[in-house]
Short mmCIF file of C-alpha atoms in Angstrom, two decimals:
data_model
loop_
_atom_site.label_atom_id
_atom_site.label_comp_id
_atom_site.label_asym_id
_atom_site.label_seq_id
_atom_site.Cartn_x
_atom_site.Cartn_y
_atom_site.Cartn_z
CA MET B 1 1.31 -1.65 0.58
CA CYS B 2 1.98 -3.54 4.57
CA SER B 3 -1.19 -7.67 7.67
CA ILE B 4 -5.90 -6.57 9.67
CA LEU B 5 -9.11 -7.74 8.26
CA LEU B 6 -11.81 -8.32 10.80
CA PHE B 7 -15.52 -8.13 11.30
CA ALA B 8 -15.17 -7.56 15.03
CA SER B 9 -12.56 -7.06 17.71
CA LYS B 10 -12.49 -8.15 21.32
CA LEU B 11 -10.60 -6.69 24.23
CA THR B 12 -8.26 -9.20 25.85
CA ARG B 13 -6.30 -8.09 28.91
CA GLY B 14 -6.45 -4.49 27.75
CA ARG B 15 -5.42 -5.26 24.17
CA VAL B 16 -7.52 -5.55 21.04
CA ARG B 17 -7.42 -9.11 19.75
CA LEU B 18 -7.51 -9.45 15.97
CA PRO B 19 -9.94 -12.20 14.95
CA VAL B 20 -11.00 -13.79 11.68
CA PHE B 21 -11.28 -10.84 9.28
CA CYS B 22 -7.57 -10.08 9.42
CA ASN B 23 -4.39 -10.09 7.30
CA TYR B 24 -2.45 -7.50 9.31
CA ARG B 25 -0.42 -8.72 12.24
CA GLN B 26 -0.06 -7.07 15.62
CA TYR B 27 3.43 -6.22 16.76
CA SER B 28 5.04 -7.06 20.08
CA ASP B 29 5.09 -4.74 23.06
CA GLU B 30 8.89 -4.64 23.32
CA LYS B 31 8.66 -0.86 23.27
CA SER B 32 5.74 1.48 23.62
CA PRO B 33 3.92 2.08 20.33
CA ILE B 34 3.98 5.59 18.93
CA LYS B 35 0.88 7.76 18.93
CA THR B 36 0.11 9.36 15.58
CA PRO B 37 -1.00 13.00 15.34
CA LEU B 38 -4.60 11.73 15.06
CA TYR B 39 -4.46 9.69 18.28
CA GLU B 40 -6.83 11.96 20.22
CA LEU B 41 -9.28 11.92 17.30
CA HIS B 42 -9.28 8.11 17.29
CA LYS B 43 -10.05 8.09 21.04
CA LYS B 44 -12.79 10.69 20.61
CA TYR B 45 -14.60 8.61 18.00
CA GLY B 46 -14.12 5.23 19.67
CA GLY B 47 -11.26 3.81 17.65
CA LYS B 48 -10.22 0.28 18.68
CA LEU B 49 -6.46 0.77 18.79
CA VAL B 50 -3.78 -1.83 18.13
CA ASN B 51 -0.02 -1.80 17.88
CA PHE B 52 0.64 -1.94 14.15
CA ALA B 53 4.25 -1.61 13.00
CA GLY B 54 5.05 0.17 16.26
CA PHE B 55 2.20 2.70 15.96
CA LEU B 56 -1.15 2.92 17.75
CA LEU B 57 -3.74 2.77 14.98
CA PRO B 58 -7.46 1.96 14.84
CA VAL B 59 -8.64 -1.39 13.50
CA GLN B 60 -12.19 -0.04 13.39
CA TYR B 61 -14.50 2.30 15.32
CA VAL B 62 -17.08 1.27 17.92
CA ASP B 63 -20.10 2.43 15.93
CA THR B 64 -19.20 0.68 12.64
CA SER B 65 -18.26 -2.88 11.70
CA VAL B 66 -15.37 -3.43 9.31
CA SER B 67 -17.72 -4.63 6.56
CA ALA B 68 -19.98 -1.59 6.99
CA SER B 69 -16.97 0.73 6.91
CA HIS B 70 -15.71 -1.03 3.79
CA LEU B 71 -19.05 -0.55 1.98
CA PHE B 72 -19.35 3.06 3.17
CA THR B 73 -15.98 3.79 1.55
CA ARG B 74 -17.09 2.21 -1.73
CA GLN B 75 -20.23 4.39 -1.72
CA ASN B 76 -19.12 7.63 -0.04
CA ALA B 77 -15.72 8.61 1.40
CA SER B 78 -13.58 7.58 4.35
CA ILE B 79 -10.56 9.02 6.14
CA PHE B 80 -7.72 6.63 6.95
CA ASP B 81 -4.87 7.56 9.27
CA VAL B 82 -1.73 6.46 7.41
CA SER B 83 0.68 8.64 9.38
CA HIS B 84 2.69 5.53 10.24
CA MET B 85 3.99 5.42 6.66
CA LEU B 86 7.54 6.69 6.16
CA GLN B 87 7.62 10.08 4.40
CA THR B 88 10.98 10.89 2.83
CA ASN B 89 12.26 14.03 1.11
CA VAL B 90 15.20 13.85 -1.29
CA SER B 91 16.98 16.83 -2.82
CA GLY B 92 20.06 17.56 -4.91
CA LYS B 93 20.96 17.81 -8.59
CA ASP B 94 21.79 14.08 -8.68
CA CYS B 95 18.74 12.79 -6.79
CA LEU B 96 17.16 11.28 -9.93
CA PRO B 97 20.12 9.08 -10.96
CA TRP B 98 20.60 8.02 -7.32
CA PHE B 99 16.99 6.90 -7.00
CA GLU B 100 17.11 5.10 -10.33
CA SER B 101 20.15 3.20 -9.04
CA ILE B 102 17.97 1.49 -6.39
CA CYS B 103 14.62 1.29 -8.24
CA PRO B 104 13.51 0.25 -11.76
CA VAL B 105 11.40 3.41 -12.21
CA ASP B 106 11.96 5.88 -15.07
CA LEU B 107 12.17 9.19 -13.23
CA LYS B 108 13.81 10.94 -16.17
CA GLY B 109 10.74 10.25 -18.26
CA LEU B 110 8.32 11.24 -15.51
CA ALA B 111 6.80 14.71 -15.65
CA ASN B 112 7.30 17.09 -12.73
CA GLY B 113 4.45 16.69 -10.26
CA SER B 114 3.86 13.07 -11.27
CA SER B 115 4.01 10.01 -9.04
CA SER B 116 4.79 6.36 -9.67
CA LEU B 117 4.50 3.08 -7.81
CA THR B 118 7.88 1.37 -7.71
CA VAL B 119 9.97 -1.04 -5.65
CA PHE B 120 13.32 -1.11 -3.90
CA LEU B 121 15.17 -4.17 -5.22
CA ASN B 122 18.01 -6.27 -3.85
CA ASP B 123 20.76 -7.78 -5.97
CA ASN B 124 18.70 -10.94 -6.50
CA GLY B 125 15.77 -8.95 -7.84
CA GLY B 126 13.82 -9.44 -4.60
CA ILE B 127 11.47 -6.70 -3.39
CA ILE B 128 12.84 -4.82 -0.37
CA ASP B 129 9.71 -2.66 -0.27
CA ASP B 130 7.04 -1.13 -2.48
CA LEU B 131 6.55 2.63 -2.41
CA ILE B 132 5.25 5.68 -4.23
CA VAL B 133 7.74 8.26 -5.45
CA THR B 134 6.73 11.75 -6.57
CA LYS B 135 9.01 13.73 -8.86
CA VAL B 136 8.43 17.18 -7.42
CA ASN B 137 10.97 18.60 -9.87
CA GLU B 138 14.36 17.68 -11.36
CA GLN B 139 16.07 18.15 -8.00
CA GLN B 140 13.44 17.05 -5.49
CA LEU B 141 11.60 13.81 -4.70
CA TYR B 142 8.89 12.96 -2.18
CA ILE B 143 8.58 9.28 -1.18
CA VAL B 144 6.01 7.34 0.85
CA SER B 145 6.93 3.79 1.91
CA ASN B 146 5.71 1.14 4.33
CA ALA B 147 5.79 1.48 8.12
CA GLY B 148 6.61 -2.20 8.52
CA ARG B 149 9.83 -1.56 6.59
CA LEU B 150 10.57 1.84 8.08
CA GLU B 151 13.99 1.08 9.54
CA VAL B 152 14.99 -1.12 6.58
CA ASP B 153 14.03 1.61 4.11
CA LYS B 154 15.79 4.32 6.08
CA GLN B 155 19.00 2.32 6.22
CA HIS B 156 18.77 1.39 2.55
CA MET B 157 18.27 4.97 1.40
CA LEU B 158 20.93 6.43 3.71
CA GLU B 159 23.57 3.82 2.84
CA THR B 160 23.04 4.00 -0.92
CA SER B 161 22.86 7.81 -0.96
CA GLU B 162 26.08 8.08 1.08
CA LEU B 163 27.88 5.82 -1.39
CA PHE B 164 26.50 7.93 -4.21
CA LYS B 165 27.75 11.12 -2.54
CA LYS B 166 31.23 9.66 -2.10
CA ARG B 167 31.46 9.49 -5.89
CA GLY B 168 31.03 13.26 -6.03
CA ASN B 169 27.24 13.35 -6.49
CA ASP B 170 24.81 15.77 -4.89
CA VAL B 171 21.94 14.00 -3.09
CA ASN B 172 20.44 14.61 0.35
CA VAL B 173 17.92 12.35 2.11
CA SER B 174 15.77 13.41 5.07
CA PHE B 175 12.81 11.82 6.83
CA TRP B 176 9.73 13.39 8.34
CA ASP B 177 9.09 12.23 11.90
CA VAL B 178 5.49 11.33 12.71
CA ASN B 179 5.52 14.02 15.40
CA ASP B 180 6.13 16.60 12.69
CA ARG B 181 4.07 15.32 9.79
CA ALA B 182 0.79 13.41 9.46
CA LEU B 183 -0.54 11.54 6.44
CA LEU B 184 -4.28 11.14 5.80
CA ALA B 185 -5.92 9.16 3.01
CA LEU B 186 -9.34 10.37 1.87
CA GLN B 187 -10.82 7.59 -0.29
CA GLY B 188 -14.12 6.97 -2.05
CA PRO B 189 -16.29 8.17 -4.95
CA LYS B 190 -17.29 11.34 -3.09
CA ALA B 191 -13.76 12.19 -1.90
CA ALA B 192 -12.85 14.70 -4.62
CA LYS B 193 -16.16 16.57 -4.51
CA LEU B 194 -15.94 16.94 -0.74
CA LEU B 195 -12.28 17.91 -0.79
CA GLN B 196 -12.87 20.53 -3.47
CA THR B 197 -14.96 22.59 -1.06
CA LEU B 198 -11.92 22.92 1.21
CA THR B 199 -9.09 23.45 -1.29
CA ASP B 200 -7.65 26.52 -2.97
CA PHE B 201 -7.06 24.82 -6.36
CA SER B 202 -9.09 22.83 -8.89
CA LEU B 203 -8.93 19.07 -8.50
CA ASP B 204 -10.00 18.57 -12.13
CA ASP B 205 -6.39 18.72 -13.27
CA LEU B 206 -5.02 16.61 -10.42
CA VAL B 207 -5.36 13.24 -12.11
CA PHE B 208 -4.45 9.84 -10.69
CA MET B 209 -0.78 9.64 -9.66
CA THR B 210 -0.10 13.37 -9.74
CA SER B 211 0.79 15.57 -6.79
CA ARG B 212 1.00 19.22 -5.82
CA GLU B 213 1.13 21.53 -2.85
CA GLY B 214 -1.91 23.52 -1.86
CA ARG B 215 -4.18 24.42 1.02
CA VAL B 216 -6.85 22.19 2.56
CA ALA B 217 -9.05 23.75 5.23
CA ASN B 218 -6.58 26.69 5.18
CA VAL B 219 -3.67 24.39 6.01
CA GLY B 220 -0.70 24.07 3.67
CA CYS B 221 -0.13 20.45 2.63
CA ARG B 222 0.88 18.13 -0.21
CA VAL B 223 -2.03 16.54 -2.06
CA THR B 224 -1.36 13.37 -4.06
CA ARG B 225 -4.13 11.69 -6.04
CA CYS B 226 -3.58 8.07 -5.11
CA GLY B 227 -4.60 5.52 -2.50
CA TYR B 228 -4.82 1.89 -1.44
CA THR B 229 -8.51 1.12 -2.00
CA GLY B 230 -9.06 1.08 -5.76
CA GLU B 231 -11.32 4.13 -5.37
CA ASP B 232 -10.65 7.71 -6.38
CA GLY B 233 -9.03 9.64 -3.59
CA VAL B 234 -6.04 11.53 -2.26
CA GLU B 235 -3.33 11.32 0.35
CA LEU B 236 -2.75 14.52 2.34
CA SER B 237 0.64 15.17 3.90
CA ILE B 238 -0.08 17.67 6.67
CA PRO B 239 1.80 19.38 9.52
CA ALA B 240 1.16 17.19 12.55
CA ASP B 241 -0.36 19.93 14.69
CA LYS B 242 -2.98 20.67 12.00
CA ALA B 243 -3.99 17.07 11.21
CA ILE B 244 -7.01 16.85 13.51
CA ALA B 245 -8.34 20.19 12.31
CA VAL B 246 -8.15 19.07 8.68
CA ALA B 247 -9.76 15.69 9.45
CA GLU B 248 -12.62 17.29 11.38
CA ALA B 249 -13.18 19.84 8.60
CA LEU B 250 -13.61 16.93 6.18
CA MET B 251 -15.89 15.14 8.65
CA GLU B 252 -18.35 18.02 8.73
CA SER B 253 -19.95 16.25 5.78
CA SER B 254 -22.15 13.25 6.60
CA ASP B 255 -20.63 11.57 3.54
CA VAL B 256 -17.26 11.23 5.31
CA LYS B 257 -16.38 8.87 8.16
CA LEU B 258 -13.24 7.62 9.84
CA ALA B 259 -12.13 4.11 8.82
CA GLY B 260 -9.52 1.75 10.23
CA LEU B 261 -6.96 -0.83 9.23
CA GLY B 262 -9.60 -3.53 8.85
CA ALA B 263 -11.50 -1.80 6.05
CA ARG B 264 -8.26 -0.62 4.48
CA ASP B 265 -7.08 -4.20 4.11
CA SER B 266 -10.30 -5.63 2.66
CA LEU B 267 -10.52 -2.70 0.24
CA ARG B 268 -6.93 -3.17 -0.96
CA LEU B 269 -7.46 -6.91 -1.45
CA GLU B 270 -10.57 -6.30 -3.57
CA ALA B 271 -8.42 -3.86 -5.56
CA GLY B 272 -5.78 -6.58 -6.10
CA LEU B 273 -3.08 -4.57 -4.33
CA CYS B 274 -0.14 -6.21 -2.58
CA LEU B 275 0.52 -6.20 1.15
CA TYR B 276 4.24 -6.20 1.94
CA GLY B 277 5.25 -9.13 4.10
CA ASN B 278 2.31 -11.21 2.85
CA ASP B 279 2.12 -10.94 -0.93
CA ILE B 280 5.60 -9.62 -1.65
CA ASP B 281 8.95 -9.74 0.16
CA GLU B 282 12.68 -10.02 -0.49
CA THR B 283 12.34 -13.58 -1.83
CA VAL B 284 9.93 -12.53 -4.59
CA THR B 285 10.73 -10.65 -7.80
CA PRO B 286 8.38 -8.23 -9.59
CA VAL B 287 7.94 -10.77 -12.39
CA GLU B 288 6.81 -13.49 -9.98
CA ALA B 289 4.57 -10.97 -8.22
CA ASN B 290 2.85 -10.14 -11.53
CA LEU B 291 4.29 -6.62 -11.28
CA THR B 292 6.49 -6.73 -14.39
CA TRP B 293 4.92 -3.44 -15.49
CA LEU B 294 6.92 -1.72 -12.74
CA ILE B 295 10.09 -2.29 -14.79
CA ALA B 296 10.03 0.78 -17.03
CA LYS B 297 10.81 0.36 -20.74
CA ARG B 298 13.97 2.49 -20.66
CA ARG B 299 15.21 0.69 -17.56
CA ARG B 300 14.76 -2.67 -19.28
CA GLN B 301 16.82 -1.43 -22.19
CA GLU B 302 19.58 -0.13 -19.92
CA SER B 303 19.31 -3.08 -17.45
CA ASN B 304 21.15 -1.10 -14.78
CA PHE B 305 18.91 -1.58 -11.75
CA PRO B 306 19.54 -4.04 -8.87
CA GLY B 307 18.87 -7.64 -9.89
CA ALA B 308 18.53 -6.67 -13.54
CA ASN B 309 20.20 -9.81 -14.88
CA ILE B 310 17.81 -12.08 -12.99
CA ILE B 311 14.69 -10.02 -13.71
CA MET B 312 15.42 -9.58 -17.42
CA LYS B 313 16.01 -13.32 -17.74
CA GLN B 314 12.66 -13.96 -16.05
CA ILE B 315 10.89 -11.54 -18.39
CA LYS B 316 12.36 -13.38 -21.38
CA GLU B 317 12.18 -16.98 -20.19
CA GLY B 318 9.37 -16.98 -17.62
CA VAL B 319 9.17 -17.99 -13.96
CA LEU B 320 8.16 -21.05 -11.95
CA LYS B 321 5.47 -19.31 -9.90
CA ARG B 322 3.16 -16.33 -10.30
CA ARG B 323 0.89 -14.24 -8.05
CA VAL B 324 -2.80 -14.70 -8.95
CA GLY B 325 -6.23 -13.82 -7.64
CA ILE B 326 -8.37 -16.57 -6.12
CA ARG B 327 -12.16 -16.66 -5.77
CA LEU B 328 -14.27 -18.73 -3.36
CA GLU B 329 -18.00 -18.41 -3.87
CA SER B 330 -18.96 -19.61 -0.40
CA GLY B 331 -17.64 -20.97 2.88
CA PRO B 332 -14.87 -19.61 5.12
CA PRO B 333 -12.08 -17.52 3.61
CA ALA B 334 -8.66 -18.92 2.73
CA ARG B 335 -5.96 -17.52 5.00
CA LYS B 336 -2.26 -16.87 4.59
CA ASP B 337 -0.24 -20.05 3.99
CA ALA B 338 -3.31 -22.13 3.07
CA ILE B 339 -2.18 -24.81 0.60
CA LEU B 340 -3.41 -24.64 -3.01
CA LYS B 341 -3.76 -27.94 -4.85
CA ASP B 342 -4.30 -29.37 -8.32
CA PRO B 343 -7.83 -30.88 -8.17
CA ILE B 344 -6.85 -33.68 -10.57
CA ASN B 345 -3.97 -35.24 -8.62
CA ASN B 346 -4.29 -33.41 -5.28
CA LYS B 347 -0.66 -32.22 -5.48
CA GLU B 348 0.40 -28.92 -3.89
CA ILE B 349 0.86 -26.20 -6.52
CA GLY B 350 1.03 -23.07 -4.38
CA LYS B 351 0.04 -21.11 -1.26
CA VAL B 352 -2.33 -18.31 -0.31
CA THR B 353 -0.66 -15.07 0.81
CA SER B 354 -3.73 -12.95 1.73
CA GLY B 355 -7.42 -13.74 2.01
CA CYS B 356 -10.69 -12.40 3.42
CA PRO B 357 -14.46 -12.22 2.95
CA THR B 358 -15.39 -9.69 0.28
CA PRO B 359 -18.12 -7.26 1.45
CA SER B 360 -18.60 -5.91 -2.09
CA LEU B 361 -19.05 -9.24 -3.88
CA GLY B 362 -20.06 -11.85 -1.32
CA GLY B 363 -18.09 -15.01 -0.72
CA SER B 364 -14.34 -14.71 -0.27
CA ILE B 365 -11.27 -13.64 -2.21
CA ALA B 366 -7.58 -14.29 -1.84
CA MET B 367 -4.30 -13.93 -3.63
CA GLY B 368 -1.38 -16.28 -3.67
CA TYR B 369 1.33 -17.90 -5.73
CA VAL B 370 0.74 -20.88 -8.02
CA SER B 371 2.93 -22.87 -10.39
CA GLU B 372 3.06 -21.18 -13.80
CA ALA B 373 0.89 -23.84 -15.46
CA PHE B 374 -2.03 -22.90 -13.19
CA LYS B 375 -2.04 -19.12 -13.56
CA LYS B 376 -4.74 -18.80 -16.23
CA VAL B 377 -7.96 -17.07 -15.12
CA GLY B 378 -10.71 -19.63 -14.66
CA THR B 379 -8.40 -22.48 -13.67
CA ASN B 380 -10.07 -24.63 -11.02
CA LEU B 381 -8.07 -25.36 -7.86
CA LEU B 382 -8.51 -26.68 -4.35
CA VAL B 383 -7.54 -24.76 -1.23
CA ASN B 384 -7.09 -26.46 2.12
CA ILE B 385 -9.08 -24.63 4.80
CA ARG B 386 -9.13 -26.08 8.32
CA GLY B 387 -8.09 -29.48 7.00
CA LYS B 388 -10.73 -29.60 4.26
CA ASP B 389 -10.08 -29.15 0.51
CA VAL B 390 -12.45 -26.48 -0.81
CA PRO B 391 -13.04 -25.69 -4.52
CA CYS B 392 -11.79 -22.32 -5.74
CA SER B 393 -10.67 -20.79 -9.01
CA VAL B 394 -8.06 -18.39 -10.36
CA ALA B 395 -9.71 -14.98 -10.80
CA LYS B 396 -8.88 -11.76 -12.60
CA MET B 397 -7.57 -8.91 -10.49
CA PRO B 398 -8.66 -6.40 -9.44
CA PHE B 399 -11.69 -8.25 -8.11
CA VAL B 400 -13.61 -4.94 -8.04
CA PRO B 401 -13.06 -2.51 -10.95
CA SER B 402 -10.72 0.38 -10.12
CA LYS B 403 -12.17 3.87 -10.20
CA TYR B 404 -9.06 6.04 -10.35
CA TYR B 405 -9.55 9.53 -11.76
CA ILE B 406 -8.19 9.68 -15.29
CA LYS B 407 -9.10 12.91 -17.05
CA LYS B 408 -10.64 12.31 -20.48
#
């Protein structure tokens, strides 16, 4: 959901330098980065820490390359520290209509305890941020959004909720500080089996995109079956002072390891998932981003979400550009802003927004935006890498099949 892919990191003047395997960007040192509740755990296990979105987070760990960590997650289970994400709690009898006034999600039609990916939209239909909202009940929401948009999201939610309250509505927005609440993502095919040994409820009924409160390693937390890797897994919202204890309880199994931002980014790209600031931003609509499915059926009928006129026109009449997957069988990966060309006339038809080597498949993958006429899977293109035009093709996403837990 926010840009670090790398096979290795080097220390430069006391800082970790992000080399080739990287979509995440480091942030400036204008103010000291915040330590997450897992900071001491990262130091203990040799985490190579960088300033990401104002937080000290591991790119990788000294004993494991990014590619090895990536493959371990696909085969076993990994713990990712995602405590930098903004966790928001909303309450009040009018919290559902308020949230629907800033997002195209159908909360009224969502069952209690269910979660949904959605987007904050501006009046032009541009994406302010992507996020996951959980409908705890009719008067309570739990939201997780991107760290890179933390201040923007806070301001957006506070300003819109205050306007809503001035009209006589009941809605209250509060944010968990990272010093009070941690967020861990346990991802991989063995995640659920391992977690089950530490929980006080059955995970069989906790299907993909559902959420509940429970105990993990005797610690009360919120468990949401979701993630950013394409694998089965959960996100655990935990009291900050208990986060290390829960992580180390999970790590008692040899099938669980810590993983960093590097593996998280390569995993999400293989899963075809967007990175805010690279693949989506305020200049891009959900239709252009190939996320039209986020506009719920009822919301389309009512057309009462921000930018509805523009988005509904795009759904009906089409757009000039579209986000697609891109496959390179060999050679160096295509990076952000690499030019995509029509191989027939060599004219520019788009740009890459994210790209990296793919540990699971070999070769490289990317995503980017192309003119509508070139969006079909299998279309041959050229991508300019280091001044050389390299053959590539439009590919189906996700690049690696998703393995979310859907109960049969």
